[in-house]
Structures are given as C-alpha cells and as structure tokens.
CSV table of C-alpha atoms in Angstrom, one decimal:
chain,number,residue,atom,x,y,z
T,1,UNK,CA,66.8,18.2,-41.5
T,2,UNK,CA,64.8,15.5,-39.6
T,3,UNK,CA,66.6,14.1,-36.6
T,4,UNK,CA,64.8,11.1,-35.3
T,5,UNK,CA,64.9,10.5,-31.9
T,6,UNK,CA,65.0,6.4,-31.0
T,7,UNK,CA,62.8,6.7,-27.4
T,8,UNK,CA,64.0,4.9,-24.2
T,9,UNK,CA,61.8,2.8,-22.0
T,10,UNK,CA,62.5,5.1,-18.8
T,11,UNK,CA,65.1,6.6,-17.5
T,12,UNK,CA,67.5,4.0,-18.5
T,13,UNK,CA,71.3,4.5,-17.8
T,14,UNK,CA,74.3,4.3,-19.6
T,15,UNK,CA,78.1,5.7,-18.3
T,16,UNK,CA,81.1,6.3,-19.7
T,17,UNK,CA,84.4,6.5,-17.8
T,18,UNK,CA,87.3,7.7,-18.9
T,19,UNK,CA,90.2,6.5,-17.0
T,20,UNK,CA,94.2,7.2,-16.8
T,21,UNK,CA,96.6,5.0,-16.9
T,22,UNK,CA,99.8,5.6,-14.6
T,23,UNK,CA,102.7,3.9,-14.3
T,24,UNK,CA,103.8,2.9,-10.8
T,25,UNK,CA,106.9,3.9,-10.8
T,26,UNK,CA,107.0,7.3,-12.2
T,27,UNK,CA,103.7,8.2,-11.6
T,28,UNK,CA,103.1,10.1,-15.0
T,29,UNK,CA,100.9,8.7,-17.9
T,30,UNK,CA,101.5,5.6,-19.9
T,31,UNK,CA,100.9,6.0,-23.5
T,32,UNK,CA,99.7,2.0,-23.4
T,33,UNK,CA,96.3,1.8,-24.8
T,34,UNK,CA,96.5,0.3,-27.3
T,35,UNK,CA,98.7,-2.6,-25.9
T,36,UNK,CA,96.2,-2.9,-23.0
T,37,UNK,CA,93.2,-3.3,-25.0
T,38,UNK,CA,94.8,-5.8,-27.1
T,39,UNK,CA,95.2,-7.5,-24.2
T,40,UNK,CA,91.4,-7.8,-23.0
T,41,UNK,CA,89.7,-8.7,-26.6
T,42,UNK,CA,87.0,-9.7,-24.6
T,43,UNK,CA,86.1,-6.0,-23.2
T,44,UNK,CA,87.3,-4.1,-26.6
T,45,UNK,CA,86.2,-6.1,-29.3
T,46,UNK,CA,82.8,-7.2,-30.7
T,47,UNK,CA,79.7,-5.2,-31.9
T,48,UNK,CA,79.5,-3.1,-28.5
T,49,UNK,CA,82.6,-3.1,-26.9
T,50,UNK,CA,82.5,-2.0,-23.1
T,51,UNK,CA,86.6,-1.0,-23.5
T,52,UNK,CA,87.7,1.6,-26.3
T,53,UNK,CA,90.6,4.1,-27.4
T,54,UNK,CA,90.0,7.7,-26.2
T,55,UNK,CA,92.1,11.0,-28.3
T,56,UNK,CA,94.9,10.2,-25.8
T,57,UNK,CA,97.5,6.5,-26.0
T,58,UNK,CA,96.8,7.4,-21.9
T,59,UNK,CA,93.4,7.0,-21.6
T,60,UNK,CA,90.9,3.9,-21.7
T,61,UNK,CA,87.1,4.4,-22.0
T,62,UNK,CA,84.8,1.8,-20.4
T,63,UNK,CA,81.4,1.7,-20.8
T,64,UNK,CA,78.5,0.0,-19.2
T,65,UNK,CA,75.3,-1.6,-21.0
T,66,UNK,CA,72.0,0.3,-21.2
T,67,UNK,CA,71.1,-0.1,-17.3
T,68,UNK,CA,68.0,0.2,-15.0
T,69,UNK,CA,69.2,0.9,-12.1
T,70,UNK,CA,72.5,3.0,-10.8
T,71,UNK,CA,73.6,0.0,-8.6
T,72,UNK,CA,73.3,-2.1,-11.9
T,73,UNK,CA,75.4,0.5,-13.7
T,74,UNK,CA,78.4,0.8,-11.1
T,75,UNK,CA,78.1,-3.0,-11.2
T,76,UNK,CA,79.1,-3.1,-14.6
T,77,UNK,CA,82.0,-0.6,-14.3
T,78,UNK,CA,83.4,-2.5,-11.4
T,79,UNK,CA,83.6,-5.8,-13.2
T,80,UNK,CA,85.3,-3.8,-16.5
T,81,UNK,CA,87.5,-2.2,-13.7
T,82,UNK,CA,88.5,-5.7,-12.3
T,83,UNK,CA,89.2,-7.0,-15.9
T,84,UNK,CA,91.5,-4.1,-16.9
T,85,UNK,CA,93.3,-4.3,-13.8
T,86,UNK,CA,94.0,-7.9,-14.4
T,87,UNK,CA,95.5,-6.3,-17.8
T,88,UNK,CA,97.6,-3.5,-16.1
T,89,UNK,CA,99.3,-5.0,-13.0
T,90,UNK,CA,102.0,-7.1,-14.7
T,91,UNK,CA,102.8,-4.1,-17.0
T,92,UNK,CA,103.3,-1.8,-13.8
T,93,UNK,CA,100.6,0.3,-14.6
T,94,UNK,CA,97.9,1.4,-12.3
T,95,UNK,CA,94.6,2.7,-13.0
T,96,UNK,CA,93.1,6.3,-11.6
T,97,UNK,CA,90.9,9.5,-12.9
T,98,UNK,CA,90.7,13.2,-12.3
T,99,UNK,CA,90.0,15.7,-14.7
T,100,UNK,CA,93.7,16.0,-15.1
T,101,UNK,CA,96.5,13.8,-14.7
T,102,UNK,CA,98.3,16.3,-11.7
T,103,UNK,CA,101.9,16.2,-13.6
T,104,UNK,CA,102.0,14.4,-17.2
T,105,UNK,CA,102.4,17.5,-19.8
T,106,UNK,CA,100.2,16.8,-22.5
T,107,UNK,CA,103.1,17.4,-25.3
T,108,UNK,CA,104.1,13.9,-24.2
T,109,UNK,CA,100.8,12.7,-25.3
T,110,UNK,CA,100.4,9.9,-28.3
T,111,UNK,CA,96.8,10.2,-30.3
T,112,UNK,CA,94.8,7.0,-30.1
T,113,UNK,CA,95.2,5.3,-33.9
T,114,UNK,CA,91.6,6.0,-35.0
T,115,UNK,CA,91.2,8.6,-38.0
T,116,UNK,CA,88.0,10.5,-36.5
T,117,UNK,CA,90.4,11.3,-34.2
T,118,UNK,CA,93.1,12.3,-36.8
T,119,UNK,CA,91.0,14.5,-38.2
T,120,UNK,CA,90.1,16.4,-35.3
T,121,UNK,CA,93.3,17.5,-34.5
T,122,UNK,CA,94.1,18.3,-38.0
T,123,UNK,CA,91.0,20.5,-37.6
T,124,UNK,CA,91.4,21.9,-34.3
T,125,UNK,CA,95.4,21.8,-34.1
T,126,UNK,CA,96.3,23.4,-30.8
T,127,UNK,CA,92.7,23.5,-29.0
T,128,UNK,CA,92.8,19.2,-29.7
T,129,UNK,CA,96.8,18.9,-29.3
T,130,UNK,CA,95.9,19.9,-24.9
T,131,UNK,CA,93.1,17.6,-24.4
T,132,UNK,CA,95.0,14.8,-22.0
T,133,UNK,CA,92.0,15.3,-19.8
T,134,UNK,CA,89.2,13.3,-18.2
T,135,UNK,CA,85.3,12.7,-17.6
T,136,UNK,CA,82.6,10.8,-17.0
T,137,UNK,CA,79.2,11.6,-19.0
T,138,UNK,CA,76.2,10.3,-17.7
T,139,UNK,CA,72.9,8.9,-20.2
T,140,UNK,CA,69.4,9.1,-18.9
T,141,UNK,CA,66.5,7.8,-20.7
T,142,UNK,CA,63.6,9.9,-21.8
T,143,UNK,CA,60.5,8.3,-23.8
T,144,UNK,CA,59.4,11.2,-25.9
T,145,UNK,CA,61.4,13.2,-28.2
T,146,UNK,CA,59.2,16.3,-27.1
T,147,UNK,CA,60.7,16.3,-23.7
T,148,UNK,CA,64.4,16.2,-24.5
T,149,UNK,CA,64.9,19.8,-25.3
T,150,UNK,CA,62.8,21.4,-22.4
T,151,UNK,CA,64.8,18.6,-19.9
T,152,UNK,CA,67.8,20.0,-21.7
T,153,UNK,CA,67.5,23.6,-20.9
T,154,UNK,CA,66.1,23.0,-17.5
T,155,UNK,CA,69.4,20.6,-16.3
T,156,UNK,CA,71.6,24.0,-17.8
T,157,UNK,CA,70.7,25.3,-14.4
T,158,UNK,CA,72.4,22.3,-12.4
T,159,UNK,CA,75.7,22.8,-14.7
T,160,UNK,CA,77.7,24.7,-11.5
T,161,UNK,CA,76.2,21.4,-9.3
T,162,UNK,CA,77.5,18.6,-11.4
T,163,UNK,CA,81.1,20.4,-11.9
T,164,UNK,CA,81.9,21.4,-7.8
T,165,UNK,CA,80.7,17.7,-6.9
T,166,UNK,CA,82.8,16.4,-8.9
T,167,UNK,CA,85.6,18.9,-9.5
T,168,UNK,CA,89.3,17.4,-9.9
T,169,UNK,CA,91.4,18.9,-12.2
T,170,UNK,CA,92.9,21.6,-10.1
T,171,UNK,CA,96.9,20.9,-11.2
T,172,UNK,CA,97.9,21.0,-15.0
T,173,UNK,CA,101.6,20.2,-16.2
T,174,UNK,CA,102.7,20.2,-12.4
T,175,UNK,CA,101.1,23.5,-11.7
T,176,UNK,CA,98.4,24.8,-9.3
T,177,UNK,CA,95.9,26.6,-11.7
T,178,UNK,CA,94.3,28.1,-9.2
T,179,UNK,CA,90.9,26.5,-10.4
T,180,UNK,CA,89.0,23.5,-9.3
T,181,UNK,CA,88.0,22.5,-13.0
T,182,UNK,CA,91.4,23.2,-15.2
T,183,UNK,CA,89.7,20.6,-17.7
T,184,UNK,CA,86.4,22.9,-17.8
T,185,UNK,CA,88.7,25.2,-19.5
T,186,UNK,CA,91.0,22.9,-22.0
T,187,UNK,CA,87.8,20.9,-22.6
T,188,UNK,CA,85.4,23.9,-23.3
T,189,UNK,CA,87.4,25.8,-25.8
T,190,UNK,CA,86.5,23.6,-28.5
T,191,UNK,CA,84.3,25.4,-30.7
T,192,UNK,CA,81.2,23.9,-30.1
T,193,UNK,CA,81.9,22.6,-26.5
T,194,UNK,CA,80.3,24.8,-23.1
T,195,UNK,CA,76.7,25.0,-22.2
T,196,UNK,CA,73.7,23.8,-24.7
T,197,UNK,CA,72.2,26.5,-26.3
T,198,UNK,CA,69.0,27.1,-25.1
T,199,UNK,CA,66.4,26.1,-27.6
T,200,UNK,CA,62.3,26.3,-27.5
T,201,UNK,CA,61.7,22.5,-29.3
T,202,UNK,CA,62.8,19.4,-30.9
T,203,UNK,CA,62.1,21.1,-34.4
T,204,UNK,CA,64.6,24.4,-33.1
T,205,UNK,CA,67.1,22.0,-32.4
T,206,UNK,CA,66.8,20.3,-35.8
T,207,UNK,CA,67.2,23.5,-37.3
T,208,UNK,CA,70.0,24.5,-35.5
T,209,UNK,CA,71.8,20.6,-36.4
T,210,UNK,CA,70.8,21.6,-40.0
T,211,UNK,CA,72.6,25.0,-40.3
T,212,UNK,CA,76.0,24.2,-38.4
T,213,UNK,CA,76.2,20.9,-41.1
T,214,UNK,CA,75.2,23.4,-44.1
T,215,UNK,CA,78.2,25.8,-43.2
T,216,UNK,CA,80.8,23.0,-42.4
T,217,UNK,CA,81.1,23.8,-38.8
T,218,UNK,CA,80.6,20.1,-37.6
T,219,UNK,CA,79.8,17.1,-39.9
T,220,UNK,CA,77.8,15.3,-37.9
T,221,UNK,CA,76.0,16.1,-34.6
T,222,UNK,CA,78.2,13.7,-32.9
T,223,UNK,CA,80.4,16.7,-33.6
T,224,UNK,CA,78.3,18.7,-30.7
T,225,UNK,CA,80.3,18.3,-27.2
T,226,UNK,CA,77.8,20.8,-25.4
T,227,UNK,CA,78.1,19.9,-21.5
T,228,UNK,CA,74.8,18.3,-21.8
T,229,UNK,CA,73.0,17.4,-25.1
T,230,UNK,CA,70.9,15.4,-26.7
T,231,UNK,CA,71.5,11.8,-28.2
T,232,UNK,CA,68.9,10.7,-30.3
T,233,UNK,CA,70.5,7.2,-31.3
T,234,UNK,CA,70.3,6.1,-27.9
T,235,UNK,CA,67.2,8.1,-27.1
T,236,UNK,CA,69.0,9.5,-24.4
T,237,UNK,CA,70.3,12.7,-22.4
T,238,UNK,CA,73.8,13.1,-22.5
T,239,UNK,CA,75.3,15.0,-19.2
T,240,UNK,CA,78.9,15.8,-19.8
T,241,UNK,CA,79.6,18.3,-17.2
T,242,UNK,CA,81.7,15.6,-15.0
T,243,UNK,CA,85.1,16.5,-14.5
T,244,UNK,CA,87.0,13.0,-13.9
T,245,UNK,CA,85.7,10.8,-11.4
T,246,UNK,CA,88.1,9.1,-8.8
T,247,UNK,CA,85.9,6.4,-7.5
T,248,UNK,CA,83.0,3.8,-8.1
T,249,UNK,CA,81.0,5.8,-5.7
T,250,UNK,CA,81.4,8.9,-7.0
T,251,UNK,CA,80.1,7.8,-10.1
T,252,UNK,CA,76.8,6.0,-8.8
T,253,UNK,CA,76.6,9.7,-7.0
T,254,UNK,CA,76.7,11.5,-10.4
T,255,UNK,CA,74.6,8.7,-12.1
T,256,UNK,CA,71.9,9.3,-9.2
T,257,UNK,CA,71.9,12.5,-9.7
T,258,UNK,CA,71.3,12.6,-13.1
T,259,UNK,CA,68.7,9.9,-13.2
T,260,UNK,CA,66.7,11.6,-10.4
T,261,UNK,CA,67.0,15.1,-12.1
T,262,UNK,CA,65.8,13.8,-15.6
T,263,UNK,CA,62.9,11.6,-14.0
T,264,UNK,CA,61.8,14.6,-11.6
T,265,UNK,CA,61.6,16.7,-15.0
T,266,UNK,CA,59.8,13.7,-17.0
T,267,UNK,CA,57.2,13.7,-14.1
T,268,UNK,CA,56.8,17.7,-14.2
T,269,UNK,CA,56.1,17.5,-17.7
T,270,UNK,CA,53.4,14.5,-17.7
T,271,UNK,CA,51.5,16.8,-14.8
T,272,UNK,CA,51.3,20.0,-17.1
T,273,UNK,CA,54.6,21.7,-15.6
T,274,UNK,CA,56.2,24.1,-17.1
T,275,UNK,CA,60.3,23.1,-16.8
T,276,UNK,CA,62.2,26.4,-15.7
T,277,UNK,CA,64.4,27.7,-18.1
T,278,UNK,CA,67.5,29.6,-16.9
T,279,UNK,CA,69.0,32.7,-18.4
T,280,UNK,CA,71.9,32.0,-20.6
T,281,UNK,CA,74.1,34.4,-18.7
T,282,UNK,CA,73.1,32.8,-15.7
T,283,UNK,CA,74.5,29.4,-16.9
T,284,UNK,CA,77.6,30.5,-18.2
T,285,UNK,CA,78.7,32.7,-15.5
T,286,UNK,CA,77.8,29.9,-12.9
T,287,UNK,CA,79.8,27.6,-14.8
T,288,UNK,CA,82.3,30.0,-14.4
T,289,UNK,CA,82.0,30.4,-10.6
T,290,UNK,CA,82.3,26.4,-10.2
T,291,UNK,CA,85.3,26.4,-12.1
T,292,UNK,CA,86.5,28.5,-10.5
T,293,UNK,CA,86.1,28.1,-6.9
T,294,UNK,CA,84.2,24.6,-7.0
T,295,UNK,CA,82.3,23.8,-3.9
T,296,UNK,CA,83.3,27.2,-2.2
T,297,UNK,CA,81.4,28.7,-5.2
T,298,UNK,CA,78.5,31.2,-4.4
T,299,UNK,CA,76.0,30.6,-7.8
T,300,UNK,CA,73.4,32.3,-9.0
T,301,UNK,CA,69.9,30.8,-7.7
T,302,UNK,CA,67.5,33.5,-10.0
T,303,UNK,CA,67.7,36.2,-13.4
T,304,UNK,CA,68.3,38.8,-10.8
T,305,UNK,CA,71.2,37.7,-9.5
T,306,UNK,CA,70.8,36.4,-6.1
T,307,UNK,CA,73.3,34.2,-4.8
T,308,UNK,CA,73.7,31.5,-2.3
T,309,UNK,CA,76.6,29.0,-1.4
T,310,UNK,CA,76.6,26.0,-3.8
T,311,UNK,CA,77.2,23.9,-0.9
T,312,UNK,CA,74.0,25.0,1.0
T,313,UNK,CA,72.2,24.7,-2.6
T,314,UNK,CA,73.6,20.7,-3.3
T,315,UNK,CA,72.4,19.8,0.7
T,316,UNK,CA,68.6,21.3,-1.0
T,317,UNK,CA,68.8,19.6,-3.5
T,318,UNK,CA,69.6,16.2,-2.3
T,319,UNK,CA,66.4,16.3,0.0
T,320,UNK,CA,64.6,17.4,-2.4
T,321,UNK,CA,65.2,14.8,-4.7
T,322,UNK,CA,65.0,12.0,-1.8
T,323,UNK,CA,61.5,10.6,-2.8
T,324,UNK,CA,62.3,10.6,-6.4
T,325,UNK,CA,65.7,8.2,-5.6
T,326,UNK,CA,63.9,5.8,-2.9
T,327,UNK,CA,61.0,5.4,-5.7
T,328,UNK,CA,64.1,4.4,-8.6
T,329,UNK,CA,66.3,2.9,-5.9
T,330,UNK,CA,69.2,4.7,-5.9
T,331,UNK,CA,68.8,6.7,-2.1
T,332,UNK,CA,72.0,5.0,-0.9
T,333,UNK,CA,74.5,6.5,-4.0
T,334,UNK,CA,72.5,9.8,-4.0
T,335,UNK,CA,73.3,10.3,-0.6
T,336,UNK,CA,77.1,10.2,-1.2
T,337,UNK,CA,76.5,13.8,-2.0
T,338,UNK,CA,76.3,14.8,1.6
T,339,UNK,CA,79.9,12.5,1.9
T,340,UNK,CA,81.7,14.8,-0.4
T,341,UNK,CA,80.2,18.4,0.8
T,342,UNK,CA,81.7,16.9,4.2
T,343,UNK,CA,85.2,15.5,3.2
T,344,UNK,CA,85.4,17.6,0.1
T,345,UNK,CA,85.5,17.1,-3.8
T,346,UNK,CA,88.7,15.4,-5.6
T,347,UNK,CA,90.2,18.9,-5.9
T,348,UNK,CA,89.4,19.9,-2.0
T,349,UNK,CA,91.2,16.6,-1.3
T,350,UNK,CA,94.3,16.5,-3.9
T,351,UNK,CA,95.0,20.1,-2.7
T,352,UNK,CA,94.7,18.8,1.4
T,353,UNK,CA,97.5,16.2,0.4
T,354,UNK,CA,100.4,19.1,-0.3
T,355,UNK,CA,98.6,21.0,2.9
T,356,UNK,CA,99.6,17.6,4.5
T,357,UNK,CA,102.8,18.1,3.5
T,358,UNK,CA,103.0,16.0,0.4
T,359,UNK,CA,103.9,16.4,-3.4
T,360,UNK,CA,101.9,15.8,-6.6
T,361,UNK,CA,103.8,12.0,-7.3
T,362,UNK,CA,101.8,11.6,-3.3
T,363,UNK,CA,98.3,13.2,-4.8
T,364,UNK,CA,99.3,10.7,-7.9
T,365,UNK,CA,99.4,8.1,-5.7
T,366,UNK,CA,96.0,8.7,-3.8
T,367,UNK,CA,93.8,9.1,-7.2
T,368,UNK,CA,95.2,5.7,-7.1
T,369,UNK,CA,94.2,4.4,-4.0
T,370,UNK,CA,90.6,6.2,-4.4
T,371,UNK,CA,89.8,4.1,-7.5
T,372,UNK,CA,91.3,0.5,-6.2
T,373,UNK,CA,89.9,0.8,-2.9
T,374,UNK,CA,86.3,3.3,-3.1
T,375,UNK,CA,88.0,5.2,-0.5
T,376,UNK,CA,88.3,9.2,-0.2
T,377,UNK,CA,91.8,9.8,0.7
T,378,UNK,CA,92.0,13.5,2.6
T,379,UNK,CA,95.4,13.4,3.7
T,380,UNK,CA,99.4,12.2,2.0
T,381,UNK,CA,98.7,8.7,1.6
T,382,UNK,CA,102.8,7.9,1.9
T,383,UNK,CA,103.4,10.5,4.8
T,384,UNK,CA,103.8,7.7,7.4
T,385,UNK,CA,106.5,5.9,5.8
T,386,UNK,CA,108.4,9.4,5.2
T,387,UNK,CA,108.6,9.1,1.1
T,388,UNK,CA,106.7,8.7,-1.5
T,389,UNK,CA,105.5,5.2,-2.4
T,390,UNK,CA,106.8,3.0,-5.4
C-alpha cells in the first residue's frame, strides 16, 4: 500500500480546538451544536469550514487555516472564538475547554448527526458511548516524507511533556479521579488510540496502514487516533496528546512547542543527526506517570530508568529550545511554559478552587472566565460575593 505524503513548505501550523459549550445557568453541557452552527454559516459552511460538529451535540471544533506563524494561528482562533460567542450569548450559553467537562455525565450526551460518527459508536459501543471529552491537536509541517516517521518516534519521548502542561481533566461525572488526565484514559481506550508505535520508515509505516485495513481493524488511516501521528493529506505531524485547553495562551504555548520540537528535529536530520528513539516502555509508562500525577510527575529521562521531576525537565527544555522560537518567532508564547510550572496546569488550578473553598459549578465557572478573558484563575472565582455566580 502506497501512502503518499503531500509535503509542507516548513513547519506550517494548523490547530484544532475542541471547545464545550455550557449553559450559564446550570453550568452543565448544552447539547446545542447543531443549532449554534446553523447560526454562524459563515464559520461552518463552505469547502473548509473553520467551525464543525465534534461526536458530542456539546462540543464545537474550530479550526484555523494552514498558518506560519503561532501568533498567526492564535489569531485565527480568537477571531472564530469572537464569532461563536456572538452565536452563544443570546442563547445563554458560554464557551470553555478542559479535558472534561467537571460535572455533565456523559449518558446525557447527544451524538453529532454525521454518520462516520454513527458508525463508530455502532463499532465501539461503550468505549465511544464515554467520549464527552476534549483536546486540542497541534499540525506541524515537515517537507520530506522521509522525516515524518523518525520526527514521529523521536516527539514519543515528549508525550509525559505535552500532557502535565496541559493537563485538565481531573473531575469526571462530578468526581475527583484522582488523575490529572481522566480524558488520557476515556480517550486512549479506543483500540488504536495511545502512543504511535515505533516504526524504522515511511515504507514500515505503509505496511503497517496496509495490514490493519486488510484485517478490517480501521478502514481508513484516518481511523488511527495514536497521540501523535502522521497526516500525509496535509503533509503534516499530527500531536494529539493535548488534554483540553482553557485559554488562547495556552494554546500558542502548545503550538510553540510543537513547532519548535518538529523544526529542532527537521534541522537534526538535514545536519546528519541521528533522532533519538525512545524505548516503548519508556513512553507508555511516562504517559502513565503524567496522567497520573501531571506536573508533580517524576518521568523517565533514559532506557535505564533514571528519573527526574517533569517540572525540572519542561524548565530544560524551554531554554533549550529558546534559539529555535526567537529564529520562528514564537519566544513570547513558548515562554508561557514557565507561567504554568509557576501557577500550575488547568488541573493544579481547578483542584486550588475547592482548596479555596469552592464547588465544581465555581471551577465551571472559571474554565469560563479563563477562555473569555486569557486569564489563569488560581482561586474560587465567585468566593467574594459568597455564592456561586449565575
């Protein structure tokens, strides 16, 4: 099986946002999609829409045009942001994202009316019937199809990094899982979600593609939800370890990241590097460790199982991607990284709003706040009026 690969000029960008919508009064999820993007035909339809239906009647995907810079990305989502809102205020609904929505039960969920998404849950009944969760993937760029599968494996190692920045999912159906990532779990229980497989080339990868569609496991690669992948349409890498996002600067953090990571790798590999390529148990079992305990996670730094904080590892790794960000122009978003290790990651700050006294309709309420203003809120947002907001 032949899989051509369409090549980017550069490390282009392209993000996709998945975002809740929540009604104001209640504070649980609408199921109003579909009313919502009939109301903004100039966002949802057309050839490339930049609004779409998600599985859940809750959720609303907006997507940005192929980008250059992460500024010019964030740009884009803003202005989609500013449009839906228009959409949502006179129907009393609100717009947020985190992994999970802290106390909507996904049993009151309504599927989106689109029939790939019909037959998913057909297929996957109960493992498709939970997914009222949330994320933000990130595209990069890359100009040869030779490069995709050794950037691949070598951004498996930066899995536990991507999921304790931006970890935000730690309440499910009203509950304290106990995790920062509760949607690391829901999400990666699909059958071919979780880390990319580790694969020597392009042709590998082919093969691979070939033998799941031969024995009916997916029926097209599209089908593949590994946390980061491959899209050859859009000549692109695809991270999907992002656990909902609660503001604009957030994502230009995660969209720095990635661009920088992918670009630092391209380089490597035009100066006869060799990418490193992590152990597969090392990848899964840090995946684990930033589900788990997110930022407070010790990970796995080697195959012989040295450890260090992830917090110590993320400060590294910011510097040492510094002079590839000031060379693409995104220094000011990358260093938002150092403003979440110090105020803490959307699940560090939904769980200091019930330390602050406060209940999940209050940490509702901030996801709110966070989005409509690009603020971090650290403590209960409604504490000084003595009650919960409405």
């Amino acid at each position: 099986m032949a899989i051509d690969f369409n090549p980017s000029r550069g490390a282009t960008l392209g993000v996709e946002w998945e975002l809740q919508l929540v009604d104001r009064h209640t504070r649980h999820l609408r199921q109003d999609a579909k009313e919502v993007l009939a109301a903004v035909p100039d966002l949802s339809e057309g050839q490339r829409p930049k609004a779409m239906h998600e599985l859940m009647q809750s959720q609303i995907e907006i997507v940005t045009d192929v980008c250059h810079t992460v500024a010019e990305a964030v740009q884009d989502l803003r202005k989609s942001i500013g449009r839906l809102t228009e959409a949502v205020e006179p129907r009393g609904i609100a717009l947020a994202c985190t992994g999970t929505h802290a106390i909507s039960d996904w049993r009151d969920a309504v599927y989106a009316p689109n029939q790939r998404y019909v037959e998913l849950v057909e297929e996957m009944q109960w493992l498709a019937w939970r997914i009222q969760t949330f994320g933000v993937h990130v595209h990069v760029g890359v100009k040869e199809r030779d490069k995709v599968i050794p950037i691949v494996n070598a951004l498996a190692a930066y899995l536990p990094h991507f999921l304790a920045l931006t970890s935000s999912s730690p309440y499910w159906g009203g509950q304290d899982t106990g995790l920062a990532s509760s949607r690391a779990i829901v999400f990666g229980s699909l059958p071919t979600a979780g880390p990319p497989h580790l694969l020597a080339d392009w042709a590998e990868f082919e093969e691979y593609m070939d033998t799941l569609l031969r024995a009916g496991t997916i029926r097209s690669i599209k089908e593949v939800w590994w946390d980061i992948r491959p899209h050859p349409d859009f000549g692109t890498i695809e991270i999907r370890m992002f656990d909902g996002i609660p503001t604009p600067r957030e994502v230009g953090m995660v969209a720095a990241l990635s661009q920088c990571l992918v670009q630092q790798f391209d380089q490597q590999l035009d100066r006869g590097y060799k990418l490193p390529h992590p152990a597969a148990w090392v990848v899964r079992d840090n995946k684990w460790r930033a589900t788990r305990y997110g930022l407070d996670a010790d990970v796995i730094t080697d195959d012989h199982g040295s450890t260090a904080p992830v917090r110590d590892v993320l400060y590294e790794l910011q510097r040492e991607l510094e002079p590839v960000a000031e060379r693409l122009g995104c220094a000011d978003e990358l260093a938002v990284v150092t403003e979440v290790l110090e105020q803490g990651s959307s699940s560090e700050r939904q769980r200091a709003i019930l330390a602050d006294g406060g209940t999940l309709q209050d940490v509702v309420d901030a996801t709110v706040i966070e989005l409509a203003e690009d603020r971090f809120v650290t403590s209960n947002p409604n504490r000084e009026i003595g009650q919960s907001a409405t």
